[in-house]
Short mmCIF file of C-alpha atoms and ligand atoms in Angstrom, two decimals:
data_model
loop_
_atom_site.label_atom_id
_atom_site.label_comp_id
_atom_site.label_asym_id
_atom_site.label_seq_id
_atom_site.Cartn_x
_atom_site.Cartn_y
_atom_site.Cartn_z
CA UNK A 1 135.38 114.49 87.01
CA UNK A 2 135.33 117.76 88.59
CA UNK A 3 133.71 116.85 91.51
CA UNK A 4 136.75 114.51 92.56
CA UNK A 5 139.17 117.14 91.85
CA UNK A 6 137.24 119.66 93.98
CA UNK A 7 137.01 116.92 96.68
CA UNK A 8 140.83 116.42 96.19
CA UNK A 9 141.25 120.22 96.52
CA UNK A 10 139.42 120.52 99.86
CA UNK A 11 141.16 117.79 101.35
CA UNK A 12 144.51 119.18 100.30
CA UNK A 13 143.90 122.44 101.83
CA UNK A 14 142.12 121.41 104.81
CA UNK A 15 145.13 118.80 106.02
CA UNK A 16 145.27 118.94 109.63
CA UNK A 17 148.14 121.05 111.08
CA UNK A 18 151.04 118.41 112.45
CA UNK A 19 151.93 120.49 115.24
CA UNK A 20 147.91 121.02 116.27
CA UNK A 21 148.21 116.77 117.46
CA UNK A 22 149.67 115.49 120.72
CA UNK A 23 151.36 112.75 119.88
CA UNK A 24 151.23 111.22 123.44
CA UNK A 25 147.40 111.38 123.39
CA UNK A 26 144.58 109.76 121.42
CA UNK A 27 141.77 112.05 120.46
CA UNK A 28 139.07 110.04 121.58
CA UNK A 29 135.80 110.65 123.79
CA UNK A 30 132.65 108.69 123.54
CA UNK A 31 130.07 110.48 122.87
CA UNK A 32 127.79 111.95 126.47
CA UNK A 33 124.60 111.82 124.35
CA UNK A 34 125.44 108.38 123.77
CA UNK A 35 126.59 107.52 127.30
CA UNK A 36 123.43 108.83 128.51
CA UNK A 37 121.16 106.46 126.20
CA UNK A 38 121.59 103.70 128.83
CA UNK A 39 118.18 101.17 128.47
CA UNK A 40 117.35 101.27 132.23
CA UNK A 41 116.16 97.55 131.79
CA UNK A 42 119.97 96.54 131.04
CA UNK A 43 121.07 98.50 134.14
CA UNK A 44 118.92 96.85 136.01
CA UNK A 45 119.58 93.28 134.56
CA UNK A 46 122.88 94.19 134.92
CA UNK A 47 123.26 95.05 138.56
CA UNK A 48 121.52 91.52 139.71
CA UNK A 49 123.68 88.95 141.00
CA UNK A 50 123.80 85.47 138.82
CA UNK A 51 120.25 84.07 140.43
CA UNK A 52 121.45 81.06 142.43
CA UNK A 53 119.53 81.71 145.79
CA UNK A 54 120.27 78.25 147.90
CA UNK A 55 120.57 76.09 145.16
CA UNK A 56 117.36 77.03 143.61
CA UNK A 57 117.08 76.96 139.66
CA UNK A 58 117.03 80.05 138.69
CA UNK A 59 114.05 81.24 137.22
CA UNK A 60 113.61 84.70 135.56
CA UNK A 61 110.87 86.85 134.87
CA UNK A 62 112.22 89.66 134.10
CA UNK A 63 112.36 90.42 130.08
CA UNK A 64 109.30 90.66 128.24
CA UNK A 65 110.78 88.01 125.53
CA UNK A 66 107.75 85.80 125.02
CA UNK A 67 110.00 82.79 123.78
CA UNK A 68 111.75 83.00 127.22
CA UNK A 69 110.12 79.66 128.39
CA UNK A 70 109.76 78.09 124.59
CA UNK A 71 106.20 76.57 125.49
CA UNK A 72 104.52 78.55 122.64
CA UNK A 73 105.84 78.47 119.37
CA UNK A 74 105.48 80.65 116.13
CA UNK A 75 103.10 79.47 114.04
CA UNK A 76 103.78 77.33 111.74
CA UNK A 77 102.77 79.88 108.96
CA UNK A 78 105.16 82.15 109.71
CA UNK A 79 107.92 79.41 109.73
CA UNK A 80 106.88 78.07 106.50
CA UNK A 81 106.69 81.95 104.66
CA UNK A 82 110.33 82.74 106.12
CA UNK A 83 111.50 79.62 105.20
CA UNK A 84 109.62 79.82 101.41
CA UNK A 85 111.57 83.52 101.26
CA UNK A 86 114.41 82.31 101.58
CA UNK A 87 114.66 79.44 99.38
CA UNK A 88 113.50 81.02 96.68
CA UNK A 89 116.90 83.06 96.38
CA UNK A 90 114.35 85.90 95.51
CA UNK A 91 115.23 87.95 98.61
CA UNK A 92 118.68 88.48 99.25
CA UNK A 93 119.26 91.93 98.32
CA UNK A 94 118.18 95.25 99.80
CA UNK A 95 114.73 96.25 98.97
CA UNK A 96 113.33 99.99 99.27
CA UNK A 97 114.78 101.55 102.20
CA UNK A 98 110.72 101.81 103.37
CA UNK A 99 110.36 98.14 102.69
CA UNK A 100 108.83 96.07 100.20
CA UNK A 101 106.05 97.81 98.50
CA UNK A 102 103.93 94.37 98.91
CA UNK A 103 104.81 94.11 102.45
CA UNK A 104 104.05 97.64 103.44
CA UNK A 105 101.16 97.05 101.39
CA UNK A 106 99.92 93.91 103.47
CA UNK A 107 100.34 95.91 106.80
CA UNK A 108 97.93 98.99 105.80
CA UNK A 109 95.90 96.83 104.99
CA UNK A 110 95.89 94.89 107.94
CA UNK A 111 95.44 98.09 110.40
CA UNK A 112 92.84 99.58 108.04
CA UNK A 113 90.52 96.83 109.66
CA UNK A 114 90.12 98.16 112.93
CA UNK A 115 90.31 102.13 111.45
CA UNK A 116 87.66 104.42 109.79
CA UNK A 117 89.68 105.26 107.05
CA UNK A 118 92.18 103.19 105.05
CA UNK A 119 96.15 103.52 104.88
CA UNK A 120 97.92 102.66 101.63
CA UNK A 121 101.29 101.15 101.27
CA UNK A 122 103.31 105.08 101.46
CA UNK A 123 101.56 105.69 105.45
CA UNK A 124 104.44 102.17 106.58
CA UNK A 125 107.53 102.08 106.98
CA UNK A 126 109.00 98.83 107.54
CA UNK A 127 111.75 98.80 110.83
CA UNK A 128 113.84 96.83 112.38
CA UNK A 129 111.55 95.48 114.97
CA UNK A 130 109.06 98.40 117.00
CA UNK A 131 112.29 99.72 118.52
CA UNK A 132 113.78 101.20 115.58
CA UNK A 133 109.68 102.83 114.41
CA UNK A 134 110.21 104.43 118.26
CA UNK A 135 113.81 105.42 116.83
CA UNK A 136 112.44 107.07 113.81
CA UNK A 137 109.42 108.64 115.43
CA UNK A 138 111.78 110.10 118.57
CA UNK A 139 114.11 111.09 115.73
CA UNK A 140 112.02 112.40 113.25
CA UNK A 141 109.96 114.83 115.60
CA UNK A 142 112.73 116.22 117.63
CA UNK A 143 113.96 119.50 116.90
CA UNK A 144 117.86 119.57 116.98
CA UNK A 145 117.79 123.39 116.22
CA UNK A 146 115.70 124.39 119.21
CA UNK A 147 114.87 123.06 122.78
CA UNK A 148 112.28 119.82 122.56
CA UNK A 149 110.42 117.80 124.78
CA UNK A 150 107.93 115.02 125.04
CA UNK A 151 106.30 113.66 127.19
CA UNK A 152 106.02 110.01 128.20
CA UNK A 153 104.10 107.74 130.51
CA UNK A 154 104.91 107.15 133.81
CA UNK A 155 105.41 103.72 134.66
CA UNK A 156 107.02 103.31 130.62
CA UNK A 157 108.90 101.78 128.28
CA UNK A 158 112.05 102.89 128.94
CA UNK A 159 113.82 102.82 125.57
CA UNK A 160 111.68 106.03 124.74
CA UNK A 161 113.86 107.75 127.54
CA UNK A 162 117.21 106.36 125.85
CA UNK A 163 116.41 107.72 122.09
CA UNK A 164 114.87 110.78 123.77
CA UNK A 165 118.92 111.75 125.62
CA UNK A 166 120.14 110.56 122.42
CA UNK A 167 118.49 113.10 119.89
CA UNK A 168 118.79 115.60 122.75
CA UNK A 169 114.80 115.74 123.66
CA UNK A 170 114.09 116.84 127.38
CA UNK A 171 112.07 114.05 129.05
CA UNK A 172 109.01 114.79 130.77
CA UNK A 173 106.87 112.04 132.49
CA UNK A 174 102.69 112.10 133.45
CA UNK A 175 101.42 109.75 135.47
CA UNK A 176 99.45 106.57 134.66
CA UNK A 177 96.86 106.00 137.87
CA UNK A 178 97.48 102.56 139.26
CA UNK A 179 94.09 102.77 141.16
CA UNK A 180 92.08 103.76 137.77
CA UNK A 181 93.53 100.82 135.68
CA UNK A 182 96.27 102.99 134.79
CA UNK A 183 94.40 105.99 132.71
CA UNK A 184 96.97 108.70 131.57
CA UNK A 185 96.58 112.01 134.41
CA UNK A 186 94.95 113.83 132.19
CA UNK A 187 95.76 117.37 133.80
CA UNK A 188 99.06 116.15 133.99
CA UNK A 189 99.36 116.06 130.25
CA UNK A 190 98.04 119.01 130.02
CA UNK A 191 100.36 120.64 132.61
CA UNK A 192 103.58 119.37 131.35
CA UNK A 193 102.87 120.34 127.19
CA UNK A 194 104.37 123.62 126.48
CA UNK A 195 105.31 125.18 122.85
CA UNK A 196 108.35 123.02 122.54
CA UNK A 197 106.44 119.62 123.43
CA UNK A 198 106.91 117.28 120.30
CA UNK A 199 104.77 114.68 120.76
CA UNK A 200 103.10 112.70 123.33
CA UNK A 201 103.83 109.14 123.95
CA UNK A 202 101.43 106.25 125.17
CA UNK A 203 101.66 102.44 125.00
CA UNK A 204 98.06 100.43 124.80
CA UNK A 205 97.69 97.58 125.91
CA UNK A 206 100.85 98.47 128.35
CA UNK A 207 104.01 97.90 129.45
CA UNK A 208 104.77 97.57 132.10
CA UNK A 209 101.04 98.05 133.53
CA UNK A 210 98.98 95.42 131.53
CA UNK A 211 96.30 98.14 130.77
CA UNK A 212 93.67 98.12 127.81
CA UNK A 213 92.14 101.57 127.44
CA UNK A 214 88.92 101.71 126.78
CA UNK A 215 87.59 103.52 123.56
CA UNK A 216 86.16 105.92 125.56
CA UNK A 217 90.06 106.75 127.15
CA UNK A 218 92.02 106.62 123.91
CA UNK A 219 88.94 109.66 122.94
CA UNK A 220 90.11 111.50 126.24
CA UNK A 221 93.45 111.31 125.36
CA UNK A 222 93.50 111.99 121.53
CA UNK A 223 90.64 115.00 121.90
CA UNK A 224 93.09 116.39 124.68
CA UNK A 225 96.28 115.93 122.60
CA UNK A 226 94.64 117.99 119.38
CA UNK A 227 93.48 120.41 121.63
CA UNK A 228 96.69 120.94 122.53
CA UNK A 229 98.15 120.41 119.47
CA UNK A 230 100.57 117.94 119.91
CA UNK A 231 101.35 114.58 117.92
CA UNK A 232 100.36 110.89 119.36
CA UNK A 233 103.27 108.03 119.30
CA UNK A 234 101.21 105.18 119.67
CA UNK A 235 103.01 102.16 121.17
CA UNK A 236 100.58 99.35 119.91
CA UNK A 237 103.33 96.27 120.09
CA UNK A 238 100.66 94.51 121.90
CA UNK A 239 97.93 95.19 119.79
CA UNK A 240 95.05 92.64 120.07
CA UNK A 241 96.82 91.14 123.00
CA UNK A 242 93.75 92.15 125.32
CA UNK A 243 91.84 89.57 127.11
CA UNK A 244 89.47 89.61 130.50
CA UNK A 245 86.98 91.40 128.45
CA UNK A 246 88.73 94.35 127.65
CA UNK A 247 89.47 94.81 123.58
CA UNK A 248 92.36 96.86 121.77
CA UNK A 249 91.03 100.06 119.68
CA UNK A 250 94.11 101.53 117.88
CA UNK A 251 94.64 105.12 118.26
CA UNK A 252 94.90 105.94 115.27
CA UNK A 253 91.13 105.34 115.37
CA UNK A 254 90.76 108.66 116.85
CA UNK A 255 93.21 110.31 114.08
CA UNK A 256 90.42 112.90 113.07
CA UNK A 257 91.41 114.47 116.53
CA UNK A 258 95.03 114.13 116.25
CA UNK A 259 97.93 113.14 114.00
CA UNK A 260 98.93 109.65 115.38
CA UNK A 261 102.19 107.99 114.50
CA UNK A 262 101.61 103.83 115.37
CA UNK A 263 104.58 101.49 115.71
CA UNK A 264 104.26 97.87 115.80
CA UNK A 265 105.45 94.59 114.62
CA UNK A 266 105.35 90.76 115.07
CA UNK A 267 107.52 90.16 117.82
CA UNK A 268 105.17 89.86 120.73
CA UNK A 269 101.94 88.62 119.30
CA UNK A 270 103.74 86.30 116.97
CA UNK A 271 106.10 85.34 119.63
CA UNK A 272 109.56 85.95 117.22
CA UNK A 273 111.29 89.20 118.48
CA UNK A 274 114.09 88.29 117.20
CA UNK A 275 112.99 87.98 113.59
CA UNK A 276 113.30 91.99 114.18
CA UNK A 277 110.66 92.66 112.21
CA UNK A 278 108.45 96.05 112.86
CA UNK A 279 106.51 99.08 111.29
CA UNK A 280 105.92 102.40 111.37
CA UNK A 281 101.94 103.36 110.29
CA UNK A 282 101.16 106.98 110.23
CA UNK A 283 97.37 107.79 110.92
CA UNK A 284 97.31 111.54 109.63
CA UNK A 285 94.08 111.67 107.52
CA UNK A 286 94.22 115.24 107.52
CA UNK A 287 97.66 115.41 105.98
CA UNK A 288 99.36 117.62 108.80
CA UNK A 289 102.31 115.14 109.75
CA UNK A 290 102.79 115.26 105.71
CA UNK A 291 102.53 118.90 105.51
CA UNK A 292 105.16 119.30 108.31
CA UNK A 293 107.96 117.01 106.21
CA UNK A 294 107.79 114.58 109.22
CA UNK A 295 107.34 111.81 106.23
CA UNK A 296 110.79 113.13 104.36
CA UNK A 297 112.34 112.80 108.02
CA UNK A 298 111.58 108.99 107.81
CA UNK A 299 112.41 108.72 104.36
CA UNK A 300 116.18 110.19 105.51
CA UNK A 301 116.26 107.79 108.63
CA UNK A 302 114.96 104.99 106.73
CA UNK A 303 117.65 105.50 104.00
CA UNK A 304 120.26 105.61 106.57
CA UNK A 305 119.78 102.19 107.42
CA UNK A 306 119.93 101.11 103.66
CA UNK A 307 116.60 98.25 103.99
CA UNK A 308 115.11 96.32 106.24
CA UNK A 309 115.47 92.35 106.35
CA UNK A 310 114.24 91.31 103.09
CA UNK A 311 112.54 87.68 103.76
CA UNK A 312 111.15 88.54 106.41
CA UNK A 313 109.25 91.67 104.64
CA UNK A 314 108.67 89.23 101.82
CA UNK A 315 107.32 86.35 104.44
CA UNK A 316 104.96 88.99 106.30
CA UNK A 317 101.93 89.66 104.00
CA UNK A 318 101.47 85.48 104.43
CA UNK A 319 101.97 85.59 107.66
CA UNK A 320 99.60 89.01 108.44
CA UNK A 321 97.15 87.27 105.98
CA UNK A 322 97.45 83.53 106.94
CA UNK A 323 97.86 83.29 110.68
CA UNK A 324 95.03 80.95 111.74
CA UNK A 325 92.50 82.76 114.30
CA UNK A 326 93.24 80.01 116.84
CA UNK A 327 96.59 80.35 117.45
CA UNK A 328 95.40 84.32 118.67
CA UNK A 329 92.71 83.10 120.99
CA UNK A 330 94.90 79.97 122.15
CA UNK A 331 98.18 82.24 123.16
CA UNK A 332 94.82 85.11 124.88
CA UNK A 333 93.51 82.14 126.85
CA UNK A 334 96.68 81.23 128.30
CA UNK A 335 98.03 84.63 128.80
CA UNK A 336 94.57 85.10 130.77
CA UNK A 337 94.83 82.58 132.84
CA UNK A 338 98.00 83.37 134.28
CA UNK A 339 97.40 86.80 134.39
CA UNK A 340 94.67 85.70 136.95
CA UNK A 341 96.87 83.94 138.44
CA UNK A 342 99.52 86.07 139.16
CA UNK A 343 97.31 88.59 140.27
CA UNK A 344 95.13 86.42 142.53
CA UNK A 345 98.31 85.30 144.25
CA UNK A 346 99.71 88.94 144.65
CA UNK A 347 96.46 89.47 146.56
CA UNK A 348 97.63 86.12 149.17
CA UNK A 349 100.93 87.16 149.61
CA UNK A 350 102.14 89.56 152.49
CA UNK A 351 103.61 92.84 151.75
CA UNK A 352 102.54 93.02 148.27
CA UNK A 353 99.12 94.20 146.68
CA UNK A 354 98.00 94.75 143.16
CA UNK A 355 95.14 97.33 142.57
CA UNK A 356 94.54 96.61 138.78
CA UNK A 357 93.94 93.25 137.40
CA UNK A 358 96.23 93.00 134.11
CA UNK A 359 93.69 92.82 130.50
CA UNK A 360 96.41 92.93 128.52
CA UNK A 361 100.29 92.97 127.12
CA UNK A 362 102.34 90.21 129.33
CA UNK A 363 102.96 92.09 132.79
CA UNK A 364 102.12 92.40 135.36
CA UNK A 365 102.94 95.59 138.30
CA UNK A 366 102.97 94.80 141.82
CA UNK A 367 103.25 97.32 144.52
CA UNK A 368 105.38 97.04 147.68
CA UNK A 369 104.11 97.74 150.47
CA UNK A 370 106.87 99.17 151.89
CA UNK A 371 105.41 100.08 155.89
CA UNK A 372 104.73 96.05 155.91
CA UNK A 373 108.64 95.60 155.68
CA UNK A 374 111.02 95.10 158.20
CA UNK A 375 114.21 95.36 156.27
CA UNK A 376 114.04 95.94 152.38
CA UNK A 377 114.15 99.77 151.68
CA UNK A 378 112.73 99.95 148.26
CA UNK A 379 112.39 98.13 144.90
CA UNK A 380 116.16 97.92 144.11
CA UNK A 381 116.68 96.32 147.41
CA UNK A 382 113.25 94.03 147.05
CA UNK A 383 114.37 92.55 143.78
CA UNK A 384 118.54 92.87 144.66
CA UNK A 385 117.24 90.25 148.00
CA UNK A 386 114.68 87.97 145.90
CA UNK A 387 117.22 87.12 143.80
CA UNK A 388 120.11 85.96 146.14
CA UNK A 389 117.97 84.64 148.22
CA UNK A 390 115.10 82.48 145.93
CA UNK A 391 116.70 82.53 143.03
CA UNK A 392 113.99 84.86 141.55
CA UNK A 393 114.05 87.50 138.83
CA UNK A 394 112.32 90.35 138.81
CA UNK A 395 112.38 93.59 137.69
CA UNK A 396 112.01 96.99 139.67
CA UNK A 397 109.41 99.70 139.25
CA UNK A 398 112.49 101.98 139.22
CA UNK A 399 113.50 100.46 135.38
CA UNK A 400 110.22 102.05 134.59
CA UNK A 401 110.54 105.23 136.55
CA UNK A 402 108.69 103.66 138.75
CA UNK A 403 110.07 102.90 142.46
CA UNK A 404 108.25 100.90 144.83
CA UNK A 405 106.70 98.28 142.59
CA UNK A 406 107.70 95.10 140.38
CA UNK A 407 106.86 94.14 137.30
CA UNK A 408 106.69 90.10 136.65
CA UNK A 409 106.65 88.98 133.17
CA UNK A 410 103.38 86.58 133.43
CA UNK A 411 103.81 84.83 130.24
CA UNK A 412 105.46 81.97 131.87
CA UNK A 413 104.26 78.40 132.04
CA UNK A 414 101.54 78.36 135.29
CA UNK A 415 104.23 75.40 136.77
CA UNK A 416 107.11 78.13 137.02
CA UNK A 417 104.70 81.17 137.93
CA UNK A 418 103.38 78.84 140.49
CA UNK A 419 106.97 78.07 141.63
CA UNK A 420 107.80 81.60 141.43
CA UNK A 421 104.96 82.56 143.82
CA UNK A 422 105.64 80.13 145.91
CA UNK A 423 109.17 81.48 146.50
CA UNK A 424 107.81 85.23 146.20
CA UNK A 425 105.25 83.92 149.40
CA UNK A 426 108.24 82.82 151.40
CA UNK A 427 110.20 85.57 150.65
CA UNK A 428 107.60 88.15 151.72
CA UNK A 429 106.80 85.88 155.05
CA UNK A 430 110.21 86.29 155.96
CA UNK A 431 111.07 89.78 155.46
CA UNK A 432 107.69 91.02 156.79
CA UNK A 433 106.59 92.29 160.09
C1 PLP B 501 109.03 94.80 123.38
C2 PLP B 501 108.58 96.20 123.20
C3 PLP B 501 109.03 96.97 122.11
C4 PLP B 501 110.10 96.50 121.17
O1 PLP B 501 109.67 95.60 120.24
P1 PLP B 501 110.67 94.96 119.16
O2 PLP B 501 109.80 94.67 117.99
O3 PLP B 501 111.26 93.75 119.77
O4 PLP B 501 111.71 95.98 118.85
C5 PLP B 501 108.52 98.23 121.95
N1 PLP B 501 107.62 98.75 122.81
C6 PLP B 501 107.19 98.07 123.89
C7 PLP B 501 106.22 98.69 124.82
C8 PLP B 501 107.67 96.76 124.12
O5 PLP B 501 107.26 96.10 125.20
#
């Protein structure tokens, strides 16, 4: 046992010094990186009053949980897998800290349809829903040895902001252009990337702007981004969720331009986020993300976390494989329609306009027209008002890094988006000149 006695040894001789403590004082201080890693959604939730505008029911459309309103259910596919996983006593331990081989397996196969090359079971990671692949991704690339930035989209996501102050990664935002269906500024990107610049971050179809990029985009962007030599994170949560039209290409489609790191998972399209169920696909045909030990890095992370949920990696490979193709074009048609209608009604209502019709994801981004107001100085104040007074949630472009808009969650029944634009109509009428 010489490795407990030389343990023993160090602890003996590195005893803290009594007189060094103050006994009147506990050494504690949370940590400032931590502090700092505030979601903005949260702060924003949490600075709205309890919604009971003149004895309205409160309705919210703020969150982008698609189970808020219950209408549309899992399908019963997935159910039945989980529920098959779990009675069979099979999957109660850990499994690999990457996930199940079978399960990692099922997902590269599933994104090698829509690629030109095919992933194999070691290019996934399986993650605690898409938020922990953004953890891994943020935490892999940055650089705690030197200065690091990235840069992400602006309207975003903001939970790439929070893991960015956490692992110490300077921030820096481009622009999406509301008046050219939200495109990335291209010169922007290109302005903002310097040496230090550790990936590039962009969300298709988007939160919180609704946006599909076209094939022709995602080519901009990717040709731009190896040019410059700089990693994609590909937000594809709402992959295939694109409707009016407009259809998803993954990113990683354009890999042969530039390393892209994908995350994903079920919780949107499946409508179960809080199965917490995610992955992690890297699209590096040409080996460099390998090359660079970005893989080990998510090997470490992933180990850190022990395993992922075990049925629910089991139940996936049915439920990737099994999910009947009507239950995607049923939840597409509905999601269309009341995108349309959300965004014909934003055209009605005073005050407010809407310059891009949403094709995709489950928002949509309003802008405030703030010269048409007579009282209401921003966003904050727009969304602080609607909810005391109608009983309305919404959420302000500021959560995004965005002031002067909304975002609405449109996956709502039409009966409560109807109500809510009924109430948004009055509210506008009132407050505007
Ligand atoms: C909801 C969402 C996520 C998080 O997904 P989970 O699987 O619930 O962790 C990540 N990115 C975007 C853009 C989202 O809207």
């Amino acid at each position: 046992m010489p490795c407990l006695l030389a343990l023993r040894c160090e602890i003996a001789t590195h005893s803290p010094h009594e007189s060094a403590v103050d006994p009147k004082r506990w050494a504690i201080g949370a940590n400032p990186a931590a502090l700092r890693s505030l979601n903005p959604i949260r702060r924003a939730m949490e600075s709205m009053p309890t919604v009971q505008g003149r004895g309205k029911k409160p309705i919210s459309l703020t969150l982008g949980d698609p189970c808020a309103f219950g209408e549309i259910k899992a399908p019963q596919v997935a159910v039945q897998a989980l529920t098959d996983a779990i009675s069979g006593f099979h999957y109660n331990g850990y499994s690999q800290a990457a996930g199940i081989y079978d399960c990692r397996s099922a997902v590269a196969e599933f994104l090698s349809k829509d690629l030109p090359y095919s992933l194999s079971a070691d290019d996934i990671f399986m993650t605690a829903g898409c938020s922990q692949a953004i953890q891994f991704c943020i935490g892999a690339l940055a650089n705690s040895e030197k200065p690091s930035n990235m840069l992400l989209p602006r309207p975003g996501f903001p939970l790439y902001q929070s893991f960015c102050n956490l692992f110490g990664v300077e921030v820096r935002e481009y622009d999406l252009l509301p008046n050219s269906d939200w495109e990335v500024d291209l010169r922007g990107v290109e302005r903002l990337v310097d040496p230090d610049t550790a990936a590039i971050v962009l969300c298709n179809p988007g939160n919180p702007c609704g946006s599909v990029y076209t094939p022709h985009h995602l080519t901009q962007v990717a040709k731009l981004a190896g040019k410059l030599r700089v990693p994609i994170i590909a937000d594809e949560i709402y992959a295939h969720m694109a409707f009016e039209g407009s259809k998803f290409v993954p990113m990683g489609a354009f890999a042969s331009h530039v390393p892209v790191l994908t995350v994903g998972g079920i919780s949107k399209r499946w409508f179960v986020p809080g199965w917490r169920l995610g992955w992690l696909s890297v699209c590096d045909p040409d080996c460099v993300l390998k090359e660079a030990k970005v893989l080990d890095a998510f090997t470490n992370l992933a180990q850190m976390h022990l395993s992922t949920c075990t049925p629910i990696q089991a139940a996936l490979p049915k439920i990737l494989q099994n999910t009947p193709q009507d239950f995607f074009s049923q939840t597409l048609d509905t999601l269309s329609t009341r995108a349309d209608l959300c965004y014909e009604r934003a055209q009605k209502t005073p005050g407010l306009s809407c310059p891009s019709k949403p094709r995709g994801s489950m928002y949509i981004m309003i802008r405030i027209d703030s010269d048409k107001f007579k009282d209401l100085r921003d966003d904050k104040e727009f969304a602080l008002a609607l909810a005391k007074e109608e009983a309305l949630g919404v959420l302000p472009g500021s959560a995004f890094g965005f002031p002067g808009w909304i975002r609405l969650l449109f996956a709502a029944p039409e009966t409560i988006l109807d109500e809510s634009w009924d109430r948004l109509e009055a509210f506008c009428t009132r407050h505007t000149k």
